[in-house]
Tab-separated table of C-alpha atoms in Angstrom:
chain	number	residue	atom	x	y	z
A	1	MET	CA	-18.847	7.933	11.665
A	2	MET	CA	-16.858	9.135	14.670
A	3	GLY	CA	-14.212	6.602	13.755
A	4	SER	CA	-13.886	7.983	10.242
A	5	LEU	CA	-13.657	11.511	11.588
A	6	ARG	CA	-10.811	10.422	13.820
A	7	ASP	CA	-9.102	8.652	10.901
A	8	LEU	CA	-9.119	11.840	8.901
A	9	ALA	CA	-8.163	14.290	11.631
A	10	PRO	CA	-4.374	13.793	11.195
A	11	ILE	CA	-4.450	14.728	7.483
A	12	VAL	CA	-6.482	17.851	8.212
A	13	LEU	CA	-4.105	18.873	10.968
A	14	VAL	CA	-0.998	18.301	8.836
A	15	ILE	CA	-2.328	20.202	5.855
A	16	GLY	CA	-3.683	22.991	8.025
A	17	PHE	CA	-0.409	23.391	9.887
A	18	PHE	CA	1.760	23.471	6.787
A	19	GLN	CA	-0.555	25.800	4.895
A	20	LEU	CA	-1.008	28.320	7.712
A	21	ALA	CA	2.197	28.108	9.740
A	22	VAL	CA	4.904	27.078	7.294
A	23	LEU	CA	3.790	28.307	3.898
A	24	GLN	CA	1.823	31.130	5.544
A	25	GLN	CA	-0.926	31.187	3.000
A	26	PRO	CA	-4.701	31.260	3.417
A	27	LEU	CA	-6.736	28.124	2.712
A	28	PRO	CA	-8.091	28.287	-0.829
A	29	ASP	CA	-11.796	27.566	-1.359
A	30	PHE	CA	-12.729	26.853	2.248
A	31	ILE	CA	-16.303	25.690	1.493
A	32	GLY	CA	-15.114	23.238	-1.180
A	33	LEU	CA	-12.628	21.860	1.303
A	34	VAL	CA	-15.305	21.244	3.933
A	35	ILE	CA	-17.653	19.595	1.401
A	36	GLY	CA	-14.808	17.377	0.223
A	37	LEU	CA	-13.943	16.351	3.747
A	38	VAL	CA	-17.570	15.493	4.503
A	39	CYS	CA	-17.567	13.261	1.384
A	40	VAL	CA	-14.367	11.532	2.505
A	41	VAL	CA	-15.731	10.864	6.002
A	42	LEU	CA	-19.043	9.527	4.646
A	43	GLY	CA	-17.223	7.438	2.051
A	44	LEU	CA	-14.891	5.829	4.563
A	45	THR	CA	-17.833	5.027	6.842
A	46	PHE	CA	-19.804	3.375	4.023
A	47	PHE	CA	-16.736	1.495	2.803
A	48	ILE	CA	-15.984	-0.074	6.185
A	49	PHE	CA	-19.645	-0.927	6.664
A	50	GLY	CA	-19.783	-2.652	3.254
A	51	LEU	CA	-16.479	-4.373	3.899
A	52	GLU	CA	-17.827	-6.277	6.881
A	53	MET	CA	-21.134	-6.924	5.155
A	54	GLY	CA	-20.024	-7.939	1.663
A	55	LEU	CA	-16.324	-8.334	0.922
A	56	PHE	CA	-15.148	-10.218	4.009
A	57	PRO	CA	-18.048	-12.744	4.082
A	58	ILE	CA	-17.864	-13.558	0.362
A	59	GLY	CA	-14.099	-13.999	0.442
A	60	GLU	CA	-14.300	-16.360	3.399
A	61	SER	CA	-17.321	-18.309	2.210
A	62	MET	CA	-15.660	-18.944	-1.154
A	63	ALA	CA	-12.479	-20.077	0.565
A	64	ARG	CA	-14.486	-22.508	2.688
A	65	ALA	CA	-16.458	-23.760	-0.314
A	66	PHE	CA	-13.258	-24.457	-2.272
A	67	ALA	CA	-11.719	-26.195	0.726
A	68	ARG	CA	-14.774	-28.419	1.100
A	69	LYS	CA	-14.926	-29.166	-2.604
A	70	GLY	CA	-11.307	-30.234	-2.470
A	71	SER	CA	-10.527	-29.224	-6.044
A	72	VAL	CA	-7.071	-27.709	-5.961
A	73	VAL	CA	-7.013	-26.983	-9.692
A	74	TRP	CA	-10.150	-24.867	-9.605
A	75	LEU	CA	-8.936	-23.057	-6.516
A	76	LEU	CA	-5.684	-22.170	-8.268
A	77	ILE	CA	-7.524	-21.040	-11.404
A	78	PHE	CA	-9.720	-18.871	-9.213
A	79	ALA	CA	-6.652	-17.459	-7.471
A	80	PHE	CA	-5.035	-16.592	-10.793
A	81	ALA	CA	-8.217	-15.042	-12.185
A	82	LEU	CA	-8.666	-12.933	-9.062
A	83	GLY	CA	-5.094	-11.642	-9.162
A	84	PHE	CA	-5.002	-11.036	-12.901
A	85	GLY	CA	-8.547	-9.674	-13.223
A	86	THR	CA	-8.290	-7.162	-10.416
A	87	THR	CA	-4.901	-5.860	-11.498
A	88	VAL	CA	-5.189	-5.505	-15.251
A	89	ALA	CA	-7.806	-2.737	-15.007
A	90	GLU	CA	-6.298	-1.033	-11.960
A	91	PRO	CA	-6.124	2.741	-12.652
A	92	ALA	CA	-2.922	3.215	-10.645
A	93	LEU	CA	-1.218	0.547	-12.734
A	94	ILE	CA	-2.376	2.116	-16.004
A	95	ALA	CA	-0.889	5.425	-14.862
A	96	VAL	CA	2.424	3.828	-13.908
A	97	ALA	CA	2.612	1.872	-17.186
A	98	ASP	CA	2.137	5.079	-19.188
A	99	GLU	CA	4.891	6.801	-17.211
A	100	ALA	CA	7.144	3.821	-17.774
A	101	ALA	CA	6.551	3.983	-21.530
A	102	THR	CA	7.560	7.648	-21.531
A	103	VAL	CA	10.717	6.834	-19.601
A	104	ALA	CA	11.539	3.990	-21.959
A	105	SER	CA	11.113	6.096	-25.091
A	106	LEU	CA	13.207	8.935	-23.672
A	107	GLY	CA	15.847	6.435	-22.626
A	108	GLY	CA	15.986	5.153	-26.186
A	109	MET	CA	14.833	1.657	-25.228
A	110	ILE	CA	11.925	1.792	-27.661
A	111	VAL	CA	11.101	3.896	-30.729
A	112	ASP	CA	9.834	7.333	-29.741
A	113	ASP	CA	6.307	7.298	-31.183
A	114	ASP	CA	2.801	6.780	-29.818
A	115	ALA	CA	2.281	3.286	-31.197
A	116	ALA	CA	5.498	1.931	-29.676
A	117	ARG	CA	4.744	3.634	-26.380
A	118	SER	CA	1.218	2.295	-26.146
A	119	SER	CA	2.280	-1.242	-27.013
A	120	TYR	CA	5.059	-0.993	-24.403
A	121	ALA	CA	2.578	0.236	-21.785
A	122	THR	CA	0.055	-2.497	-22.614
A	123	GLY	CA	2.752	-5.147	-22.496
A	124	LEU	CA	3.865	-3.890	-19.110
A	125	ARG	CA	0.316	-3.862	-17.782
A	126	PHE	CA	-0.277	-7.463	-18.804
A	127	THR	CA	3.097	-8.485	-17.414
A	128	VAL	CA	2.265	-6.980	-14.030
A	129	ALA	CA	-1.257	-8.443	-14.027
A	130	PHE	CA	0.154	-11.864	-14.905
A	131	SER	CA	2.713	-11.589	-12.126
A	132	VAL	CA	0.016	-10.708	-9.579
A	133	GLY	CA	-2.079	-13.683	-10.726
A	134	LEU	CA	0.965	-15.891	-10.306
A	135	ALA	CA	1.616	-14.372	-6.889
A	136	ILE	CA	-1.841	-15.237	-5.591
A	137	VAL	CA	-1.469	-18.777	-7.008
A	138	LEU	CA	1.862	-19.169	-5.222
A	139	GLY	CA	0.432	-17.721	-2.030
A	140	VAL	CA	-2.558	-20.075	-2.110
A	141	LEU	CA	-0.295	-23.058	-2.801
A	142	ARG	CA	1.772	-22.029	0.181
A	143	ILE	CA	-1.324	-22.036	2.404
A	144	LEU	CA	-2.354	-25.473	1.085
A	145	LYS	CA	1.080	-27.010	1.571
A	146	GLY	CA	1.967	-25.118	4.732
A	147	TRP	CA	5.282	-23.851	3.342
A	148	SER	CA	6.834	-21.192	5.494
A	149	ILE	CA	6.620	-17.739	4.017
A	150	GLN	CA	10.057	-16.470	5.078
A	151	TYR	CA	12.105	-18.533	2.653
A	152	MET	CA	9.872	-17.722	-0.292
A	153	ILE	CA	9.895	-13.977	0.369
A	154	ILE	CA	13.626	-13.923	1.060
A	155	ALA	CA	14.280	-15.855	-2.144
A	156	GLY	CA	12.147	-13.263	-3.930
A	157	TYR	CA	14.212	-10.443	-2.428
A	158	ILE	CA	17.410	-12.094	-3.542
A	159	MET	CA	16.024	-12.260	-7.061
A	160	VAL	CA	15.079	-8.567	-6.903
A	161	VAL	CA	18.576	-7.655	-5.736
A	162	VAL	CA	20.306	-9.773	-8.377
A	163	MET	CA	18.093	-8.444	-11.147
A	164	THR	CA	18.666	-4.850	-10.024
A	165	GLY	CA	22.258	-5.379	-11.102
A	166	PHE	CA	21.246	-6.275	-14.650
A	167	ALA	CA	18.098	-4.251	-15.351
A	168	PRO	CA	18.297	-0.948	-17.244
A	169	ARG	CA	18.678	1.905	-14.781
A	170	GLU	CA	15.562	3.726	-16.016
A	171	ILE	CA	13.258	0.860	-15.152
A	172	ILE	CA	14.457	0.250	-11.572
A	173	GLY	CA	12.487	3.021	-9.839
A	174	ILE	CA	9.350	2.086	-11.730
A	175	ALA	CA	9.823	-1.618	-10.993
A	176	TYR	CA	10.201	-0.946	-7.276
A	177	ASP	CA	7.112	1.268	-7.294
A	178	SER	CA	4.994	-1.191	-9.259
A	179	GLY	CA	5.112	-3.562	-6.305
A	180	GLY	CA	3.261	-1.029	-4.215
A	181	VAL	CA	0.612	0.137	-6.646
A	182	THR	CA	-0.848	-3.177	-7.720
A	183	THR	CA	-3.011	-3.962	-4.736
A	184	SER	CA	-6.180	-1.922	-4.823
A	185	THR	CA	-8.594	-1.063	-2.068
A	186	ILE	CA	-11.117	-3.712	-3.137
A	187	THR	CA	-8.560	-6.460	-3.826
A	188	VAL	CA	-6.850	-6.243	-0.446
A	189	PRO	CA	-9.883	-7.084	1.737
A	190	LEU	CA	-10.998	-9.845	-0.662
A	191	VAL	CA	-7.596	-11.489	-0.899
A	192	THR	CA	-7.028	-11.198	2.852
A	193	ALA	CA	-10.400	-12.795	3.557
A	194	LEU	CA	-9.611	-15.553	1.051
A	195	GLY	CA	-6.287	-16.355	2.705
A	196	VAL	CA	-7.630	-16.273	6.235
A	197	GLY	CA	-10.682	-18.306	5.185
A	198	LEU	CA	-8.519	-20.963	3.538
A	199	ALA	CA	-6.134	-21.196	6.459
A	200	SER	CA	-8.965	-21.546	8.949
A	201	SER	CA	-10.798	-24.256	7.009
A	202	ILE	CA	-7.767	-26.452	6.323
A	203	GLU	CA	-6.783	-28.603	9.250
A	204	GLY	CA	-3.379	-27.916	10.732
A	205	ARG	CA	-3.118	-24.358	9.402
A	206	ASN	CA	-3.004	-21.360	11.678
A	207	PRO	CA	-4.914	-18.393	10.208
A	208	MET	CA	-2.436	-15.963	11.723
A	209	ILE	CA	0.700	-17.673	10.400
A	210	ASP	CA	-0.678	-19.119	7.164
A	211	GLY	CA	-3.620	-16.853	6.374
A	212	PHE	CA	-1.715	-13.628	5.821
A	213	GLY	CA	0.982	-13.177	3.229
A	214	LEU	CA	-0.940	-13.173	-0.052
A	215	ILE	CA	-0.549	-9.410	-0.438
A	216	ALA	CA	3.165	-9.754	0.244
A	217	PHE	CA	3.523	-12.049	-2.765
A	218	ALA	CA	1.425	-9.704	-4.865
A	219	SER	CA	3.761	-6.816	-4.077
A	220	LEU	CA	6.940	-8.786	-4.679
A	221	THR	CA	6.415	-10.505	-8.037
A	222	PRO	CA	5.635	-7.316	-10.019
A	223	MET	CA	9.121	-5.983	-9.167
A	224	ILE	CA	10.735	-9.099	-10.595
A	225	PHE	CA	8.556	-9.199	-13.687
A	226	VAL	CA	8.832	-5.496	-14.486
A	227	MET	CA	12.631	-5.677	-14.325
A	228	ALA	CA	12.547	-8.775	-16.506
A	229	TYR	CA	10.293	-6.914	-18.930
A	230	GLY	CA	12.759	-4.017	-19.011
A	231	MET	CA	15.610	-6.418	-19.722
A	232	VAL	CA	13.816	-8.329	-22.486
A	233	ILE	CA	12.394	-5.363	-24.408
B	1	MET	CA	-24.455	20.404	-9.721
B	2	GLU	CA	-20.845	20.058	-10.757
B	3	LEU	CA	-20.273	18.014	-7.614
B	4	LEU	CA	-23.132	15.679	-8.534
B	5	SER	CA	-21.875	15.106	-12.046
B	6	SER	CA	-18.375	14.305	-10.823
B	7	LEU	CA	-19.856	12.012	-8.187
B	8	LEU	CA	-21.689	10.203	-10.976
B	9	ALA	CA	-18.539	9.921	-13.080
B	10	ILE	CA	-16.503	8.576	-10.159
B	11	THR	CA	-19.244	6.110	-9.193
B	12	LEU	CA	-19.300	4.795	-12.766
B	13	SER	CA	-15.543	4.350	-12.851
B	14	THR	CA	-15.624	2.596	-9.444
B	15	ILE	CA	-18.320	0.263	-10.784
B	16	LYS	CA	-16.098	-0.383	-13.796
B	17	ASP	CA	-13.275	-1.354	-11.427
B	18	VAL	CA	-15.555	-3.657	-9.477
B	19	ILE	CA	-17.034	-5.436	-12.522
B	20	PRO	CA	-14.078	-7.763	-13.224
B	21	ILE	CA	-13.977	-8.735	-9.539
B	22	ALA	CA	-17.727	-9.336	-9.432
B	23	VAL	CA	-17.619	-11.376	-12.661
B	24	ILE	CA	-14.852	-13.598	-11.282
B	25	ILE	CA	-16.514	-14.090	-7.907
B	26	PHE	CA	-20.020	-14.741	-9.137
B	27	GLY	CA	-18.810	-16.720	-12.164
B	28	PHE	CA	-16.874	-19.132	-9.980
B	29	GLN	CA	-19.666	-19.244	-7.437
B	30	ILE	CA	-22.244	-20.226	-10.076
B	31	PHE	CA	-20.213	-22.435	-12.434
B	32	VAL	CA	-17.592	-24.023	-10.218
B	33	ILE	CA	-18.851	-24.060	-6.668
B	34	ARG	CA	-22.464	-24.417	-7.874
B	35	ARG	CA	-24.011	-23.379	-4.618
B	36	PRO	CA	-26.180	-20.385	-3.880
B	37	ILE	CA	-24.399	-17.632	-2.011
B	38	HIS	CA	-25.279	-17.561	1.638
B	39	ASN	CA	-27.123	-14.351	2.436
B	40	LEU	CA	-26.950	-13.132	-1.177
B	41	ARG	CA	-28.981	-10.032	-0.474
B	42	ARG	CA	-26.695	-8.991	2.366
B	43	VAL	CA	-23.541	-9.544	0.294
B	44	LEU	CA	-24.921	-7.515	-2.599
B	45	THR	CA	-25.894	-4.703	-0.231
B	46	GLY	CA	-22.359	-4.846	1.137
B	47	PHE	CA	-20.928	-4.507	-2.362
B	48	ALA	CA	-23.228	-1.544	-3.015
B	49	TYR	CA	-22.002	0.118	0.181
B	50	VAL	CA	-18.388	-0.497	-0.803
B	51	ILE	CA	-18.944	1.097	-4.208
B	52	ILE	CA	-20.806	4.109	-2.810
B	53	GLY	CA	-18.244	4.487	-0.054
B	54	LEU	CA	-15.256	4.345	-2.378
B	55	ALA	CA	-16.862	6.754	-4.843
B	56	LEU	CA	-17.620	9.308	-2.131
B	57	PHE	CA	-14.161	8.826	-0.667
B	58	LEU	CA	-12.434	9.398	-4.006
B	59	LEU	CA	-14.657	12.369	-4.811
B	60	GLY	CA	-13.790	13.997	-1.499
B	61	LEU	CA	-10.091	13.375	-2.030
B	62	GLU	CA	-10.215	14.810	-5.557
B	63	LYS	CA	-12.168	17.860	-4.423
B	64	ALA	CA	-10.507	18.680	-1.158
B	65	LEU	CA	-7.271	16.981	-0.324
B	66	PHE	CA	-5.383	16.256	-3.525
B	67	PRO	CA	-5.389	19.791	-5.011
B	68	ILE	CA	-4.141	21.378	-1.813
B	69	GLY	CA	-1.728	18.519	-1.131
B	70	ARG	CA	-0.214	18.751	-4.607
B	71	LEU	CA	-0.002	22.519	-4.390
B	72	MET	CA	1.765	22.174	-1.068
B	73	ALA	CA	4.230	19.650	-2.423
B	74	GLU	CA	5.032	22.100	-5.224
B	75	GLN	CA	5.425	25.077	-2.903
B	76	LEU	CA	7.512	23.212	-0.358
B	77	THR	CA	9.940	21.950	-2.976
B	78	ASN	CA	10.249	25.344	-4.631
B	79	PRO	CA	13.877	26.545	-4.328
B	80	ASP	CA	12.746	30.059	-3.373
B	81	PHE	CA	10.836	28.712	-0.397
B	82	ILE	CA	13.732	26.542	0.693
B	83	ARG	CA	16.171	29.439	0.398
B	84	GLU	CA	13.915	31.564	2.583
B	85	TRP	CA	14.256	29.129	5.501
B	86	SER	CA	17.855	28.215	4.818
B	87	THR	CA	20.594	29.435	7.124
B	88	GLY	CA	23.086	29.985	4.314
B	89	GLY	CA	23.533	33.208	2.377
B	90	PRO	CA	21.291	34.088	-0.597
B	91	ASN	CA	23.881	32.968	-3.128
B	92	ASP	CA	25.065	29.785	-1.437
B	93	VAL	CA	24.353	26.456	-3.036
B	94	LEU	CA	21.499	24.719	-1.220
B	95	ARG	CA	22.680	21.876	0.992
B	96	TRP	CA	20.598	18.845	1.867
B	97	GLN	CA	20.026	20.197	5.379
B	98	ASP	CA	18.159	23.157	3.914
B	99	TYR	CA	15.337	20.908	2.804
B	100	TYR	CA	14.244	20.111	6.348
B	101	TRP	CA	10.656	21.283	5.858
B	102	VAL	CA	10.370	18.791	3.011
B	103	TYR	CA	11.462	15.934	5.255
B	104	ILE	CA	9.098	17.023	8.023
B	105	PHE	CA	6.227	17.340	5.554
B	106	ALA	CA	7.053	13.928	4.067
B	107	PHE	CA	6.988	12.384	7.525
B	108	ALA	CA	3.726	14.048	8.542
B	109	ILE	CA	1.870	13.452	5.287
B	110	GLY	CA	3.067	9.842	5.132
B	111	ALA	CA	1.832	9.075	8.638
B	112	SER	CA	-1.473	10.908	8.343
B	113	THR	CA	-2.485	9.506	4.949
B	114	THR	CA	-1.655	5.978	6.060
B	115	ILE	CA	-3.951	6.292	9.074
B	116	ALA	CA	-6.812	7.027	6.656
B	117	GLU	CA	-5.931	4.290	4.133
B	118	PRO	CA	-9.030	2.060	3.709
B	119	SER	CA	-7.161	-1.134	2.776
B	120	LEU	CA	-4.965	-0.871	5.861
B	121	ILE	CA	-8.092	-0.486	7.998
B	122	ALA	CA	-9.444	-3.671	6.379
B	123	VAL	CA	-6.308	-5.688	7.096
B	124	ALA	CA	-6.092	-4.333	10.642
B	125	ILE	CA	-9.703	-5.337	11.353
B	126	LYS	CA	-9.015	-8.848	10.046
B	127	ALA	CA	-5.741	-9.196	11.949
B	128	ASN	CA	-7.424	-8.104	15.159
B	129	GLU	CA	-10.204	-10.642	14.624
B	130	VAL	CA	-7.876	-13.527	13.726
B	131	SER	CA	-5.393	-12.866	16.515
B	132	GLY	CA	-8.206	-12.803	19.060
B	133	GLY	CA	-7.432	-9.215	19.987
B	134	THR	CA	-3.700	-9.675	20.616
B	135	ILE	CA	-2.975	-7.337	17.721
B	136	SER	CA	-4.897	-4.137	18.266
B	137	VAL	CA	-6.325	-2.341	15.252
B	138	TRP	CA	-4.748	0.941	16.279
B	139	GLY	CA	-1.436	-0.597	17.271
B	140	LEU	CA	-0.994	-2.063	13.815
B	141	ARG	CA	-2.164	1.078	12.057
B	142	ILE	CA	0.178	3.300	14.027
B	143	ALA	CA	3.121	0.948	13.491
B	144	VAL	CA	2.474	0.940	9.741
B	145	ALA	CA	1.947	4.712	9.644
B	146	LEU	CA	5.251	5.244	11.413
B	147	GLY	CA	6.952	3.001	8.880
B	148	VAL	CA	5.500	4.871	5.921
B	149	ALA	CA	6.458	8.188	7.510
B	150	VAL	CA	10.078	7.157	8.041
B	151	GLY	CA	10.199	5.570	4.583
B	152	ILE	CA	8.925	8.610	2.750
B	153	SER	CA	11.101	11.092	4.585
B	154	LEU	CA	14.135	8.910	3.911
B	155	GLY	CA	13.010	8.670	0.284
B	156	THR	CA	12.826	12.456	-0.085
B	157	TRP	CA	16.268	12.736	1.494
B	158	ARG	CA	17.532	10.274	-1.104
B	159	ILE	CA	16.115	12.374	-3.923
B	160	VAL	CA	17.809	15.487	-2.526
B	161	THR	CA	21.162	13.807	-1.996
B	162	GLY	CA	20.957	11.680	-5.130
B	163	TYR	CA	22.203	8.392	-3.678
B	164	PRO	CA	21.146	5.376	-5.765
B	165	ILE	CA	17.829	3.914	-4.693
B	166	HIS	CA	18.901	0.272	-4.688
B	167	TRP	CA	21.392	0.831	-1.847
B	168	PHE	CA	18.512	1.797	0.422
B	169	ILE	CA	16.175	-0.921	-0.748
B	170	ILE	CA	18.806	-3.621	-0.427
B	171	ALA	CA	19.869	-2.404	3.019
B	172	GLY	CA	16.198	-2.398	4.003
B	173	TYR	CA	15.834	-5.986	2.818
B	174	VAL	CA	18.792	-7.041	4.937
B	175	VAL	CA	17.135	-5.504	8.016
B	176	VAL	CA	13.855	-7.244	7.144
B	177	VAL	CA	15.618	-10.608	6.814
B	178	LEU	CA	17.449	-10.177	10.123
B	179	GLN	CA	14.233	-9.166	11.882
B	180	THR	CA	12.395	-12.125	10.368
B	181	ILE	CA	14.782	-14.439	12.174
B	182	ARG	CA	14.242	-12.751	15.532
B	183	ALA	CA	10.601	-11.576	15.467
B	184	PRO	CA	7.704	-13.638	16.867
B	185	LYS	CA	6.648	-16.082	14.155
B	186	MET	CA	3.034	-15.010	14.304
B	187	ILE	CA	3.704	-11.468	13.129
B	188	VAL	CA	5.928	-12.208	10.126
B	189	PRO	CA	3.291	-12.823	7.407
B	190	LEU	CA	1.217	-9.879	8.608
B	191	ALA	CA	4.296	-7.643	8.575
B	192	TYR	CA	5.066	-8.685	4.997
B	193	ASP	CA	1.486	-7.926	4.002
B	194	SER	CA	1.515	-4.523	5.622
B	195	GLY	CA	4.174	-3.435	3.152
B	196	GLY	CA	1.793	-3.890	0.250
B	197	VAL	CA	-1.392	-2.477	1.719
B	198	THR	CA	-0.066	0.874	2.805
B	199	THR	CA	0.179	2.435	-0.552
B	200	SER	CA	-3.079	2.836	-2.367
B	201	THR	CA	-5.852	5.351	-2.700
B	202	VAL	CA	-4.752	8.135	-0.392
B	203	THR	CA	-1.004	7.860	-0.150
B	204	VAL	CA	0.102	7.283	-3.747
B	205	PRO	CA	-1.164	10.496	-5.392
B	206	LEU	CA	0.173	12.789	-2.671
B	207	VAL	CA	3.496	11.021	-2.353
B	208	ALA	CA	4.011	10.830	-6.102
B	209	ALA	CA	3.431	14.587	-6.345
B	210	LEU	CA	6.046	15.196	-3.657
B	211	GLY	CA	8.610	12.959	-5.370
B	212	LEU	CA	8.120	14.436	-8.813
B	213	GLY	CA	8.134	17.985	-7.438
B	214	LEU	CA	11.432	17.372	-5.658
B	215	ALA	CA	13.070	15.613	-8.584
B	216	GLU	CA	12.126	18.486	-10.873
B	217	THR	CA	13.517	21.252	-8.666
B	218	VAL	CA	16.646	19.755	-7.123
B	219	PRO	CA	19.543	20.519	-9.476
B	220	GLY	CA	21.018	17.459	-11.150
B	221	ARG	CA	17.972	15.194	-10.611
B	222	SER	CA	15.824	13.873	-13.396
B	223	ALA	CA	12.095	13.608	-12.750
B	224	LEU	CA	11.967	10.425	-14.780
B	225	ILE	CA	14.688	8.554	-12.956
B	226	ASP	CA	14.601	10.041	-9.466
B	227	GLY	CA	10.914	10.930	-9.234
B	228	PHE	CA	9.951	7.308	-8.825
B	229	GLY	CA	10.812	5.111	-5.918
B	230	LEU	CA	9.079	6.846	-3.009
B	231	ILE	CA	6.329	4.215	-3.046
B	232	ALA	CA	8.989	1.527	-2.732
B	233	PHE	CA	10.290	3.196	0.433
B	234	ALA	CA	6.735	3.429	1.725
B	235	SER	CA	6.196	-0.296	1.213
B	236	LEU	CA	9.508	-1.403	2.699
B	237	PHE	CA	9.633	0.400	6.027
B	238	PRO	CA	6.252	-0.734	7.417
B	239	MET	CA	7.599	-4.307	7.412
B	240	ILE	CA	10.422	-3.157	9.663
B	241	THR	CA	8.200	-1.158	12.035
B	242	VAL	CA	5.495	-3.836	12.279
B	243	MET	CA	8.040	-6.508	13.197
B	244	GLY	CA	9.687	-3.978	15.494
B	245	TYR	CA	6.345	-3.290	17.164
B	246	ALA	CA	5.856	-7.016	17.796
B	247	GLN	CA	9.404	-7.361	19.080
B	248	LEU	CA	8.964	-4.392	21.387
B	249	THR	CA	5.612	-5.531	22.840
B	250	GLY	CA	6.997	-9.064	23.218
B	251	TRP	CA	10.057	-7.761	24.999
B	252	LEU	CA	8.007	-5.504	27.303
B	253	ALA	CA	5.629	-8.355	28.144
B	254	GLY	CA	8.597	-10.620	28.847
B	255	ARG	CA	10.180	-8.040	31.118
B	256	GLU	CA	6.906	-7.534	32.999
B	257	LYS	CA	6.628	-11.286	33.505
B	258	ARG	CA	10.189	-11.582	34.771
B	259	LYS	CA	9.557	-8.734	37.170
B	260	GLN	CA	6.410	-10.400	38.491
B	261	GLN	CA	8.200	-13.682	38.920
B	262	ALA	CA	10.997	-11.940	40.759
B	263	GLU	CA	8.459	-10.262	43.083
B	264	GLU	CA	6.604	-13.493	43.709
B	265	SER	CA	9.733	-15.397	44.568
B	266	LEU	CA	10.933	-12.645	46.888
B	267	PRO	CA	8.900	-13.408	50.086
B	268	GLN	CA	9.929	-17.046	50.057
B	269	SER	CA	13.581	-16.377	49.934
């Protein structure tokens, strides 16, 4: 509770300072503001409590169970399902896909009507979800094989840079942003626990060096796939 | 009453977000792993807490922080406001320096929202646990927050000046690659991860409002092309600051050690 209060204090200070000192305007709806802040503090407290109770243990116990079972195929299918399933319904992604469709129709890349826009947005959503599924699969494979993350991420960057040169200009900003929006608040703890759990139950893997990095893949592949999508359509 | 009904709506939509995850987890647990979940009751309670927590969190943000944050982003990017604080005459063309309050706001809002980002808290807790306390929860969070702050203020500067986004991103990648070679090996994967976790529930809506507001009001910018891209800045710079943080603490520890060694060897000589 105190922790959550402290987490929130900076935002309150920043908004208060800018509203009162820079913009020199009174705070609108003071009571609503206080109620909202109380909700945020309570919510953060509950979330962190549930995180340690539910999300972290289940992620790690599943990682251990898969490691014991020794079935790589099922583990990879699980990894793909987790990445795809958590991304395809992600509200932030739906919002970005709709924006992208608007940009594409204004840029003359697709026909300017609702049907074309919605099929473009749906296509983009599935592309991103697929790319996140693939990212988690790659990341899990990396943990299993002990590949070092640097070369894979750097190769990914090189692809992003090369593709930036060929992709339509309108899609670049959206592609870069889509890397950041895909990983939601529930996916991150689960995927992190999965990676750390895997790395600690496989002999010869260091949870610090091998356990982290899944999120990094999940933020890199959408950029590549969204630019590819913009080039193909 | 209105608060309750929106709480209900948000809880339902959070549950809808959690359903695919729950189906995948429990489906694999039952059909593939075929073992009962250890402490099932506790895990389910944990999930319930996560859902309630997220719903309350989102409700509070919607009610309190987002409206005022968006309004602020609009007011701060308004040309009239910028002219008021500008040093030039009333009819001069605005220069990029005149937007300084925007950069300061971008820095402050980027840092403060990142501190409150739930997924960053989750990763920081895990990193602290796995590293055996070497990486402190607050150290990581502050390093990431600093990165987001620098990234977003640089991103707003880019929108004002209109330089192409890929120059910045590519230059950032080069720095990341160079740091990867030099930074302690242990921090690298965590640093890469911290780029992706920074931007979710709290940061994205506020930062997107700032970017779109700027792109709409700065002459010669298009909201569609230039309004995007701030999130990319916010996910790139934390990698640099987290590796930098590890490099700095490593360097300080090394210097301390050398100093101690020097002191210890002094009496004998």
